[in-house]
Amino acid sequence: MKKIDARKLNPEAQQKLRKRLIRLREKGMSNQLAAQTVGISETRASSIWQLYWKGESDILKVKHRGRKLGEHRLLTPKEERTVQKILLNKTPDQLDLGCNLWTREAIRLTITQEAGVEVSLRAITEYLERWGFTPQMPTKGINKLSRRELLKWRKTEYPSIVDKSQEEGAEIHWLDFDRICIGSKDQIAEAEINTAKGNIYRISSLTNRKTGRFMLYQEEMTISLLRNFLSRLFKDRNRKIFLISYNHHVLHKVLPIRGVGNFTNKYELFCLPSTLPEHNPE
């Protein structure tokens, strides 16, 4: 196959090419064969795959040229703060949005309700990035030693997880816990946070299709909080879920309990290499 000069493709075509490459690699195809299949160089294919596994979620996003992040905002600063507080203090089911965890669509509906503004999903993505709320892969920000262990795990263990998920009709979710840095001009002002430490924490899941779901909270991770999040996740998906996460001590206390809530046999846990640091923001 003749090689494609990806630089000459429009952003949407570049995104489709990257997604196709990643799907092939996740199925166990070698870098050489995957590169030949999609029509790009092995070097470029390897670069895309490495960025994906480092948690660089931008690699799968359409990068439109011209307008910078934050230009032509649809919400006023006051409206942004209102939406942020709702995300922090409420869950979608409390607002009758038809789901239990925050997604881009749920946030879009919230903005329409609160501000009377119709916002595109792309704009929601930009707001989440600016606020620091975007769900991340649990592999983001790891050191060199951990990255080597992760790459080894990816080659030896992850393909069997993918195969098993396909056999059982399960959906893979990458589970992450993180502290959100606050106090910048685009994020919630520290003075408005009702907590002594002024911290916001996020627990989130991210599928291989980059569909993110999250919940915000203002206290350290507890068994009760994690159980609450997982129960909401199982309700929203209504299918078996394969959870992939680092070895978080709270996670191991919750998942051995038979059936989180009333969701017996709804999940399976797969841990990343033990050398990867916990992102636990305690």
Coordinates of C-alpha atoms in Angstrom, one line a residue:
M1 CA 0.0 0.0 0.0
K2 CA 1.2 3.5 -0.9
K3 CA 2.0 5.5 2.2
I4 CA -0.2 8.4 3.2
D5 CA 1.2 11.8 4.1
A6 CA -1.0 12.4 7.1
R7 CA 0.1 16.0 7.3
K8 CA -2.0 16.6 4.1
L9 CA -5.1 15.1 5.6
N10 CA -7.9 17.2 7.2
P11 CA -8.2 16.9 11.0
E12 CA -11.2 14.5 10.8
A13 CA -9.3 12.1 8.4
Q14 CA -6.2 12.2 10.7
Q15 CA -8.4 11.3 13.6
K16 CA -9.9 8.3 11.8
L17 CA -6.5 7.1 10.7
R18 CA -5.2 7.2 14.3
K19 CA -8.3 5.4 15.7
R20 CA -8.0 2.7 13.1
L21 CA -4.3 2.2 13.9
I22 CA -5.0 2.0 17.6
R23 CA -7.8 -0.5 17.2
L24 CA -5.5 -2.8 15.1
R25 CA -2.7 -2.5 17.8
E26 CA -5.2 -3.3 20.6
K27 CA -6.2 -6.5 18.7
G28 CA -2.6 -7.6 18.9
M29 CA -1.4 -6.6 15.4
S30 CA 2.3 -5.8 15.2
N31 CA 3.4 -2.2 14.6
Q32 CA 4.8 -3.1 11.2
L33 CA 1.7 -4.7 9.9
A34 CA -0.6 -2.1 11.4
A35 CA 1.4 0.7 9.7
Q36 CA 1.2 -1.1 6.4
T37 CA -2.6 -1.6 6.8
V38 CA -3.4 2.0 7.4
G39 CA -0.7 3.3 5.0
I40 CA 1.7 5.2 7.2
S41 CA 5.3 4.8 8.2
E42 CA 6.3 2.5 11.0
T43 CA 7.9 5.4 12.8
R44 CA 4.7 7.4 12.7
A45 CA 2.6 4.4 13.8
S46 CA 4.9 3.7 16.7
S47 CA 4.8 7.3 17.8
I48 CA 0.9 7.4 17.8
W49 CA 0.8 4.1 19.8
Q50 CA 3.4 5.3 22.3
L51 CA 1.5 8.6 22.9
Y52 CA -1.8 6.7 23.3
W53 CA -0.3 4.4 26.0
K54 CA 1.3 7.3 27.8
G55 CA -2.2 8.7 28.3
E56 CA -1.9 11.5 25.8
S57 CA -5.7 11.7 25.1
D58 CA -5.1 14.5 22.6
I59 CA -3.8 12.0 20.1
L60 CA -7.3 10.9 19.3
K61 CA -8.9 14.4 19.1
V62 CA -9.7 16.4 16.0
K63 CA -7.3 19.4 16.1
H64 CA -9.1 22.2 14.2
R65 CA -6.8 24.9 13.0
G66 CA -7.3 28.5 13.6
R67 CA -9.3 29.1 16.8
K68 CA -7.5 28.8 20.1
L69 CA -8.9 27.2 23.2
G70 CA -11.1 29.6 25.1
E71 CA -11.8 32.0 22.2
H72 CA -15.4 32.9 21.6
R73 CA -16.6 31.5 24.9
L74 CA -20.4 31.0 25.0
L75 CA -20.6 31.2 28.8
T76 CA -19.8 34.2 31.0
P77 CA -17.3 33.6 33.8
K78 CA -20.2 33.7 36.3
E79 CA -22.1 31.0 34.3
E80 CA -19.0 28.9 34.2
R81 CA -18.6 29.0 38.0
T82 CA -22.3 28.1 38.3
V83 CA -21.8 25.0 36.1
Q84 CA -18.6 24.0 38.0
K85 CA -20.4 24.1 41.3
I86 CA -23.2 22.0 40.0
L87 CA -20.6 19.4 38.7
L88 CA -19.0 19.4 42.2
N89 CA -22.1 19.3 44.4
K90 CA -24.6 17.3 42.3
T91 CA -24.9 14.2 40.1
P92 CA -26.9 14.0 36.8
D93 CA -29.6 11.9 38.3
Q94 CA -30.5 14.7 40.8
L95 CA -31.2 16.9 37.8
D96 CA -33.2 14.3 35.9
L97 CA -30.7 14.1 33.1
G98 CA -31.1 10.4 32.5
C99 CA -27.7 9.2 33.7
N100 CA -25.8 8.8 37.0
L101 CA -22.3 10.1 36.2
W102 CA -21.1 13.3 34.4
T103 CA -20.6 13.0 30.7
R104 CA -20.1 15.6 28.0
E105 CA -23.8 15.2 27.0
A106 CA -25.0 15.6 30.6
I107 CA -22.9 18.7 31.0
R108 CA -24.3 20.1 27.7
L109 CA -27.9 19.6 29.0
T110 CA -27.0 21.2 32.3
I111 CA -25.6 24.3 30.6
T112 CA -28.8 24.5 28.5
Q113 CA -30.9 24.3 31.7
E114 CA -28.9 26.8 33.7
A115 CA -27.8 29.3 31.1
G116 CA -30.2 28.8 28.3
V117 CA -27.3 28.4 25.9
E118 CA -27.0 25.6 23.3
V119 CA -23.4 24.3 23.4
S120 CA -21.7 21.8 21.1
L121 CA -20.0 18.7 22.5
R122 CA -16.7 20.1 21.1
A123 CA -17.2 23.2 23.2
I124 CA -17.9 21.0 26.3
T125 CA -14.6 19.3 25.7
E126 CA -12.8 22.6 25.7
Y127 CA -14.5 23.7 28.9
L128 CA -13.6 20.5 30.6
E129 CA -9.9 20.9 29.6
R130 CA -9.8 24.4 30.8
W131 CA -11.4 23.6 34.1
G132 CA -9.1 20.6 34.6
F133 CA -12.1 18.1 34.7
T134 CA -11.2 15.9 31.7
P135 CA -11.1 12.2 32.6
Q136 CA -7.6 10.8 32.1
M137 CA -6.0 7.4 31.6
P138 CA -4.4 6.0 34.8
T139 CA -1.2 5.7 32.8
K140 CA -0.7 9.5 32.3
G141 CA 2.3 11.1 33.9
I142 CA 4.2 8.0 34.9
N143 CA 8.0 7.9 35.1
K144 CA 10.4 6.1 32.8
L145 CA 10.8 3.0 34.9
S146 CA 7.0 2.6 35.2
R147 CA 6.6 3.2 31.5
R148 CA 8.9 0.3 30.7
E149 CA 6.8 -1.9 33.0
L150 CA 3.6 -0.6 31.4
L151 CA 4.9 -1.4 27.9
K152 CA 5.8 -4.9 29.0
W153 CA 2.3 -5.4 30.5
R154 CA 0.7 -4.0 27.3
K155 CA 2.5 -6.7 25.2
T156 CA 2.1 -9.6 27.6
E157 CA -1.2 -9.2 29.5
Y158 CA -3.4 -6.6 27.9
P159 CA -4.1 -8.5 24.6
S160 CA -5.7 -11.3 26.6
I161 CA -7.9 -8.8 28.4
V162 CA -9.1 -7.4 25.1
D163 CA -9.8 -10.9 23.8
K164 CA -11.7 -11.8 26.9
S165 CA -13.8 -8.6 26.8
Q166 CA -14.8 -9.4 23.3
E167 CA -15.7 -13.0 24.1
E168 CA -17.9 -11.9 27.1
G169 CA -19.3 -8.8 25.5
A170 CA -17.7 -6.7 28.2
E171 CA -16.6 -3.0 28.0
I172 CA -13.1 -2.0 29.1
H173 CA -13.0 1.0 31.4
W174 CA -9.8 2.7 32.7
L175 CA -10.4 3.8 36.2
D176 CA -8.5 6.8 37.6
F177 CA -8.4 8.9 40.8
D178 CA -6.8 12.3 40.7
R179 CA -6.6 15.7 42.5
I180 CA -7.7 18.7 40.5
C181 CA -5.5 21.8 40.9
I182 CA -7.7 24.8 41.6
G183 CA -7.3 28.5 42.0
S184 CA -6.4 29.5 38.4
K185 CA -8.5 32.1 36.7
D186 CA -10.3 29.5 34.6
Q187 CA -11.0 27.1 37.4
I188 CA -13.1 27.3 40.6
A189 CA -11.7 29.9 42.9
E190 CA -10.3 28.4 46.1
A191 CA -12.4 30.8 48.2
E192 CA -15.5 29.3 46.8
I193 CA -14.7 25.7 47.7
N194 CA -16.4 24.5 50.9
T195 CA -13.4 22.6 52.3
A196 CA -10.6 23.4 54.6
K197 CA -7.9 22.1 52.2
G198 CA -9.4 23.7 49.1
N199 CA -9.1 20.5 47.1
I200 CA -11.3 18.9 44.5
Y201 CA -10.8 15.3 43.6
R202 CA -12.1 13.4 40.5
I203 CA -12.8 9.7 40.1
S204 CA -13.4 8.8 36.5
S205 CA -13.6 6.0 33.9
L206 CA -12.5 6.2 30.3
T207 CA -13.3 3.6 27.6
N208 CA -11.1 2.7 24.7
R209 CA -13.4 4.9 22.6
K210 CA -12.5 7.8 24.9
T211 CA -16.0 8.1 26.4
G212 CA -15.4 9.6 29.8
R213 CA -17.6 9.5 32.9
F214 CA -16.7 11.2 36.2
M215 CA -17.7 12.3 39.6
L216 CA -16.2 15.1 41.7
Y217 CA -15.8 15.2 45.5
Q218 CA -14.1 17.3 48.2
E219 CA -12.8 14.6 50.6
E220 CA -10.2 11.9 50.5
M221 CA -11.1 8.7 48.7
T222 CA -13.1 6.3 50.9
I223 CA -14.7 2.9 50.4
S224 CA -18.1 4.6 50.4
L225 CA -17.2 7.1 47.7
L226 CA -15.7 4.4 45.4
R227 CA -18.7 2.1 45.9
N228 CA -21.0 5.0 45.0
F229 CA -19.1 5.7 41.8
L230 CA -19.0 2.1 40.7
S231 CA -22.7 1.5 41.4
R232 CA -23.5 4.6 39.2
L233 CA -21.1 3.3 36.5
F234 CA -22.8 -0.1 36.4
K235 CA -26.3 1.5 36.2
D236 CA -25.3 3.7 33.3
R237 CA -23.7 1.0 31.3
N238 CA -26.0 -2.0 32.2
R239 CA -23.4 -4.5 30.9
K240 CA -20.3 -6.3 32.2
I241 CA -17.4 -4.0 32.8
F242 CA -13.6 -4.8 32.8
L243 CA -12.0 -2.3 35.2
I244 CA -8.3 -1.5 34.6
S245 CA -6.6 0.6 37.2
Y246 CA -3.4 0.9 39.3
N247 CA -3.1 -0.9 42.6
H248 CA -5.1 1.6 44.7
H249 CA -5.6 0.2 48.3
V250 CA -9.2 1.4 48.5
L251 CA -10.1 -0.3 45.2
H252 CA -9.0 -3.7 46.6
K253 CA -11.1 -3.1 49.7
V254 CA -14.3 -2.5 47.7
L255 CA -14.2 -4.9 44.7
P256 CA -13.7 -8.1 46.7
I257 CA -17.1 -7.4 48.3
R258 CA -19.5 -9.7 46.3
G259 CA -21.5 -7.4 44.1
V260 CA -20.9 -3.7 44.6
G261 CA -24.5 -2.6 45.4
N262 CA -26.7 -5.2 43.6
F263 CA -24.4 -5.7 40.6
T264 CA -23.1 -9.2 41.2
N265 CA -20.9 -10.5 38.3
K266 CA -21.0 -7.1 36.6
Y267 CA -17.3 -6.4 36.7
E268 CA -13.8 -7.8 36.7
L269 CA -10.7 -6.0 38.0
F270 CA -7.4 -6.0 36.2
C271 CA -4.4 -4.2 37.8
L272 CA -1.7 -2.3 36.0
P273 CA 1.9 -3.3 37.0
S274 CA 2.5 -2.9 40.7
T275 CA 5.5 -0.6 40.1
L276 CA 3.1 2.1 38.7
P277 CA 2.6 4.7 41.5
E278 CA -0.9 5.2 43.0
H279 CA -2.4 8.5 41.8
N280 CA -4.2 8.5 45.1
P281 CA -4.5 12.2 46.1
E282 CA -4.4 11.7 49.9

